[in-house]
Structures are given as structure tokens and as C-alpha cells.
Coordinates of C-alpha atoms and ligand atoms in Angstrom, one line a residue:
M1 CA 0.0 0.0 0.0
V2 CA 1.3 3.5 -0.9
L3 CA 1.3 5.7 2.2
L4 CA 3.0 8.8 0.8
K5 CA 3.1 10.0 -2.7
I6 CA 5.6 12.7 -3.7
R7 CA 4.5 14.1 -7.1
N8 CA 6.5 16.5 -9.3
V9 CA 7.7 18.5 -6.3
T10 CA 9.7 21.6 -7.2
K11 CA 11.2 24.1 -4.8
I12 CA 13.1 27.2 -5.7
F13 CA 15.0 29.4 -3.2
G14 CA 15.7 32.7 -4.9
G15 CA 17.2 31.6 -8.2
L16 CA 18.3 28.2 -6.8
I17 CA 16.4 25.1 -7.8
A18 CA 16.6 23.0 -4.6
L19 CA 14.2 20.3 -5.9
R20 CA 13.2 19.8 -9.5
D21 CA 10.2 17.7 -10.4
V22 CA 10.8 15.0 -7.8
S23 CA 8.4 12.1 -7.6
F24 CA 8.4 8.8 -5.7
D25 CA 6.2 6.7 -3.4
V26 CA 6.7 5.5 0.1
N27 CA 5.0 2.2 0.8
K28 CA 3.7 1.0 4.2
P29 CA 5.5 -0.3 6.1
E30 CA 8.9 0.1 4.5
I31 CA 12.2 1.8 5.4
L32 CA 13.0 4.1 2.5
G33 CA 16.4 5.8 2.4
L34 CA 16.8 9.2 0.8
I35 CA 20.5 9.8 0.0
G36 CA 22.5 12.3 -2.0
P37 CA 25.4 14.7 -1.7
N38 CA 25.2 17.8 0.5
G39 CA 22.8 20.3 -1.0
A40 CA 20.9 17.7 -2.9
G41 CA 17.6 18.8 -1.4
K42 CA 17.0 16.1 1.1
S43 CA 16.2 18.3 4.1
T44 CA 14.2 20.6 1.9
L45 CA 12.0 17.7 0.9
F46 CA 11.5 16.8 4.5
N47 CA 10.6 20.4 5.3
I48 CA 8.0 20.3 2.5
I49 CA 6.5 16.9 3.6
S50 CA 6.2 18.2 7.2
G51 CA 4.8 21.6 6.2
F52 CA 7.7 23.9 7.2
H53 CA 8.1 24.9 3.6
S54 CA 5.6 24.9 0.7
A55 CA 6.4 23.4 -2.7
D56 CA 6.4 25.8 -5.6
K57 CA 5.0 23.0 -7.7
G58 CA 3.7 19.5 -7.2
K59 CA 1.8 17.5 -4.6
I60 CA 2.3 15.6 -1.4
I61 CA -0.4 13.0 -0.9
F62 CA -0.5 11.2 2.5
K63 CA -3.0 8.4 3.1
D64 CA -4.8 9.5 -0.1
E65 CA -5.2 13.1 0.9
E66 CA -3.3 16.1 -0.3
I67 CA -1.4 17.6 2.6
N68 CA 0.5 20.4 0.8
G69 CA -0.9 23.7 2.2
L70 CA -1.7 22.2 5.6
R71 CA -0.1 23.7 8.7
V72 CA 2.8 22.0 10.5
D73 CA 0.5 20.9 13.4
Q74 CA -2.2 19.6 11.0
I75 CA 0.4 17.5 9.2
A76 CA 1.7 16.2 12.5
S77 CA -1.9 15.3 13.6
S78 CA -2.5 13.5 10.3
G79 CA 0.3 11.1 11.4
I80 CA 3.7 12.3 10.2
G81 CA 6.4 12.6 12.9
R82 CA 9.9 13.8 12.3
I83 CA 13.3 14.5 13.8
F84 CA 15.4 17.3 12.5
Q85 CA 19.0 17.3 11.4
E86 CA 19.7 19.6 14.3
P87 CA 18.5 18.4 17.7
T88 CA 15.3 20.3 18.8
L89 CA 14.9 19.2 22.4
F90 CA 13.6 21.1 25.4
M91 CA 17.1 21.1 26.9
Q92 CA 16.1 22.4 30.4
E93 CA 13.3 19.8 30.8
S94 CA 13.7 16.2 31.8
V95 CA 13.8 13.3 29.4
F96 CA 10.3 12.3 30.7
E97 CA 8.9 15.8 30.2
N98 CA 10.2 16.0 26.7
V99 CA 8.4 12.8 25.7
F100 CA 5.3 13.7 27.7
S101 CA 5.0 17.0 25.8
G102 CA 5.3 15.1 22.5
F103 CA 1.7 13.9 23.0
H104 CA 0.3 17.3 22.6
R105 CA 1.4 17.4 19.0
R106 CA -1.2 14.8 18.2
Y107 CA -3.8 15.1 20.9
R108 CA -5.0 18.6 21.3
E109 CA -7.1 18.8 24.4
P110 CA -10.0 21.3 24.4
V111 CA -9.3 24.2 26.8
W112 CA -12.2 23.4 29.1
K113 CA -10.7 20.0 29.9
A114 CA -7.6 21.6 31.3
V115 CA -9.5 24.3 33.1
F116 CA -11.9 22.0 35.0
Y117 CA -9.5 19.0 35.2
T118 CA -12.3 16.5 34.8
S119 CA -11.9 12.8 35.7
G120 CA -11.7 12.2 31.9
A121 CA -8.7 14.5 31.7
R122 CA -7.1 12.9 34.7
E123 CA -7.5 9.5 33.1
E124 CA -6.0 10.7 29.9
E125 CA -3.1 12.1 31.9
V126 CA -2.5 8.7 33.5
T127 CA -2.6 7.0 30.1
K128 CA -0.2 9.5 28.6
K129 CA 2.2 9.0 31.5
K130 CA 2.1 5.3 31.1
R131 CA 2.6 5.5 27.3
A132 CA 5.5 8.0 27.8
L133 CA 7.3 5.5 30.1
E134 CA 6.7 2.7 27.6
I135 CA 8.3 4.8 24.8
L136 CA 11.3 5.6 27.1
E137 CA 11.6 1.9 27.8
F138 CA 11.5 1.1 24.1
M139 CA 14.2 3.7 23.3
D140 CA 16.4 2.5 26.3
L141 CA 16.0 5.9 28.0
I142 CA 14.0 4.8 31.0
S143 CA 17.0 5.0 33.4
A144 CA 17.6 8.6 32.2
R145 CA 14.0 9.7 32.6
D146 CA 14.7 12.4 35.3
E147 CA 17.9 13.8 33.7
L148 CA 17.9 17.1 31.9
A149 CA 17.9 16.6 28.1
A150 CA 20.9 19.0 28.0
N151 CA 22.9 16.5 30.1
L152 CA 22.5 13.6 27.8
P153 CA 25.3 12.6 25.5
H154 CA 24.7 13.2 21.8
G155 CA 23.6 9.7 20.9
R156 CA 21.0 9.6 23.7
Q157 CA 19.7 13.1 22.6
R158 CA 19.1 11.6 19.1
A159 CA 17.2 8.7 20.7
L160 CA 15.2 11.2 22.8
A161 CA 14.3 13.1 19.6
I162 CA 12.9 9.9 18.2
A163 CA 11.1 9.1 21.4
I164 CA 9.4 12.5 21.2
A165 CA 8.3 11.8 17.6
L166 CA 7.0 8.4 18.6
A167 CA 4.8 10.0 21.3
S168 CA 2.8 11.6 18.5
E169 CA 2.0 8.0 17.3
P170 CA 3.0 8.6 13.7
D171 CA 2.2 6.4 10.7
L172 CA 5.2 7.8 9.0
L173 CA 8.5 8.8 10.7
L174 CA 10.9 11.2 8.9
L175 CA 14.5 10.8 10.3
D176 CA 17.0 13.4 9.1
E177 CA 20.5 12.0 9.8
P178 CA 19.7 10.0 13.0
V179 CA 23.2 8.4 13.4
T180 CA 25.4 11.3 12.3
G181 CA 27.9 12.0 15.0
M182 CA 27.4 8.6 16.7
N183 CA 30.1 6.1 17.4
P184 CA 29.9 2.6 15.8
S185 CA 28.2 0.9 18.7
E186 CA 25.7 3.7 19.1
T187 CA 25.1 3.5 15.4
M188 CA 24.4 -0.2 15.5
A189 CA 22.0 0.2 18.4
M190 CA 20.1 3.0 16.6
I191 CA 19.8 0.9 13.4
E192 CA 18.4 -1.9 15.5
K193 CA 15.9 0.5 17.0
I194 CA 14.8 1.8 13.7
R195 CA 14.2 -1.8 12.5
R196 CA 12.1 -2.4 15.6
I197 CA 10.1 0.8 15.0
R198 CA 9.2 -0.5 11.6
E199 CA 8.2 -3.8 13.1
T200 CA 5.6 -1.9 15.1
G201 CA 4.0 -0.9 11.7
I202 CA 5.5 2.6 11.4
T203 CA 6.9 3.5 8.0
V204 CA 10.3 5.2 8.0
L205 CA 11.7 7.7 5.5
I206 CA 15.4 8.2 6.4
V207 CA 18.1 10.6 5.3
E208 CA 21.6 9.5 6.3
H209 CA 25.1 9.8 5.1
D210 CA 26.4 6.7 6.8
M211 CA 26.3 4.4 3.8
R212 CA 26.7 1.1 5.8
A213 CA 23.7 2.1 7.9
I214 CA 21.6 3.0 4.9
M215 CA 22.5 -0.1 2.9
S216 CA 21.8 -2.5 5.7
L217 CA 18.6 -0.8 6.9
C218 CA 16.7 0.2 3.8
D219 CA 14.3 -1.8 1.7
R220 CA 14.6 0.8 -1.1
I221 CA 16.6 3.9 -1.7
V222 CA 15.9 7.1 -3.6
V223 CA 19.0 9.1 -4.7
L224 CA 18.8 12.8 -5.2
S225 CA 21.5 14.9 -6.7
L226 CA 21.3 18.7 -7.2
G227 CA 17.5 18.5 -6.6
I228 CA 16.9 15.8 -9.2
K229 CA 16.0 12.2 -8.6
L230 CA 18.8 10.2 -10.1
V231 CA 17.5 6.7 -9.5
E232 CA 15.5 4.6 -7.0
G233 CA 15.7 0.9 -6.2
P234 CA 16.8 -1.7 -3.7
P235 CA 20.3 -1.2 -2.0
D236 CA 22.0 -3.7 -4.3
K237 CA 20.9 -1.9 -7.4
I238 CA 21.8 1.5 -6.0
K239 CA 25.3 0.3 -5.0
E240 CA 26.0 -0.7 -8.6
D241 CA 24.4 2.2 -10.5
E242 CA 27.0 4.0 -12.5
R243 CA 25.3 7.4 -12.1
V244 CA 25.1 7.0 -8.3
I245 CA 28.7 6.0 -8.0
E246 CA 29.8 8.9 -10.1
A247 CA 27.6 11.5 -8.4
Y248 CA 27.9 10.4 -4.9
L249 CA 29.3 7.1 -3.6
G250 CA 32.7 7.3 -5.2
K251 CA 34.8 4.4 -3.9
Q252 CA 33.0 4.3 -0.5
V253 CA 31.0 1.1 -1.0
V254 CA 32.3 -0.5 -4.2
Ligands
ADP1 N1 15.7 28.2 3.7 C1 16.5 28.2 2.6 N2 16.8 29.3 1.9 C2 17.6 29.4 0.9 N3 18.2 28.3 0.4 C3 18.0 27.1 1.0 C4 17.2 27.0 2.1 N4 17.1 25.7 2.5 C5 17.9 25.0 1.7 N5 18.5 25.9 0.8 C6 19.4 25.5 -0.3 O1 18.7 24.4 -1.0 C7 19.7 23.4 -1.4 C8 19.3 22.1 -0.8 O2 19.5 22.1 0.6 P1 19.2 21.0 1.6 O3 17.8 20.6 1.3 O4 19.5 21.4 3.0 O5 20.2 19.8 1.1 P2 20.6 18.5 1.8 O6 19.7 18.3 3.0 O7 20.4 17.4 0.8 O8 22.0 18.7 2.2 C9 21.0 23.9 -1.0 O9 21.7 24.6 -2.0 C10 20.7 24.9 0.1 O10 21.7 25.9 0.3
MG2 MG1 20.2 18.1 5.1

């Protein structure tokens, strides 16, 4: 089943064409890698999918509905979670509070509920707390739940960013460079986590420069170069594609 359709997306910044007529599908539940040299347009495409930028041309169709033009929070509520290339944590809040606040991106409570603090609201609060703890457990962050986000090492901050995104119960998770800056054992652990996230039925679209991680993790890969889709296919095909080797991979994996 096709979960997300990118159709003829074009984005121009000033005179620079960041994306030119890019089209591809993301199927449920696959792990799709989006790779390409710096400046290829990968983050721009993530920004367009999640509503931070608008496309100058083309359509984004998620669960059979056009989402281009919707606000960031509406897109998040429709089931798209993301982590950014730069960490965006509440550094002065605890690990637990960071994940707990992630729920509000999906479940907007009416104001009266908060004002009167009904038993319904209280129950919801208990459920959210329980769920936040489950997510922390899943991401191996439970022992750090009372630490300030600012005090976590880099790798754990990336895990926390994913935990926050999971709290919004996404159908599609956009991961922008989740293992960049991690040591090999942190990278391995994160790859394993991403596999497990997919096993829970969540579709993953991932941008990452770590070619080993990408090749071992992804079902399919889309290659962008200078805003144009060069090729898409399974990792084995991508590794051998002459255009990809020339534009991007060099001698890294061959
Ligand atoms: N907000 C912006 N304003 C102007 N130019 C931008 C903006 N965001 C990205 N670009 C440009 O668009 C191109 C694609 O950038 P980006 O999507 O960040 O690439 P990638 O994530 O593949 O490295 C680059 O040339 C970049 O300088
Ligand atoms: Mg980028």
C-alpha cells in the first residue's frame, strides 16, 4: 500500500532550484532511504513533507489526501512525525517531560478540559504518562528519565528526539541524519531501534550519510543529486548504479 506520494515537487529558493520535479512513493511499512550529496535537497524535501516549507509546484499525498498547504501541526496530527538534522529538544526539561510533551502534538485537548480538570482529563493524563514511560523503555532511555535533556550525550539526545516523535503516534516517521555523529556501537544500536520501530508498523523515511547504515537498513533507496531524482531501487541496485557511483558514492561502498 502506498502511504505517501511525492508528485512532481519543485522548490526554488531565490534563483536556486533546490528540488526539480521530484516524484516517488513511500510504501507501508517500508524503510526508505533518501540519499545524495550535501545540498541535494533532502532536508528541503523533509521540510516540505512536514509543512515547514511549501512546494512551488507538485503535490504531497499522504493516506490518499493532499497535505500540501496544511499547517505543520495539522500534518503532525495526520500522522507524520519527524526528527530534525539539528536536535530540537527542550534542553532544560527532563527526558520524561520531553516525551510527555510530545503527546500534545497529536492530541489537542480542548481548553475546558484543562480548566476543569475532569476525571476524563485525569484518566487521559495517566494513560499518557504510562505511554511516555513505555516509549522511554523502548528507546532505552528509562534510566535517564529524570535527567535534563541538556545533560544527555549526543547519541542519547538523538534517541530522545525519536522518542518525542513516537509519542505523537505517527504512521510515517521522517528521520534526518539519525546516526550522524554517533560512534559505531551507538550507530548499531540505533539501526536496530529503527528496525524495531518499523516492526511496530511505522513506515520510515530516512536521510543519512552513513552508507553502511543506509545499505543495511533500507528496503529501497531514492537518490537525489542537485535537486533531481537520479534513481530509485533496492540497495544492491543502488550500489552498482554508475550514475550514483559517479555523483555520490565514489569508492565508498564499491
Ligand atoms: N531556507 C533556505 N533558503 C535558501 N536556500 C536554501 C534553504 N534551505 C535550503 N536551501 C538550499 O537548497 C539546497 C538544498 O539544501 P538541503 O535541502 O538542505 O540539502 P541536503 O539536506 O540534501 O544537504 C542547498 O543549495 C541549500 O543551500
Ligand atoms: Mg540536510
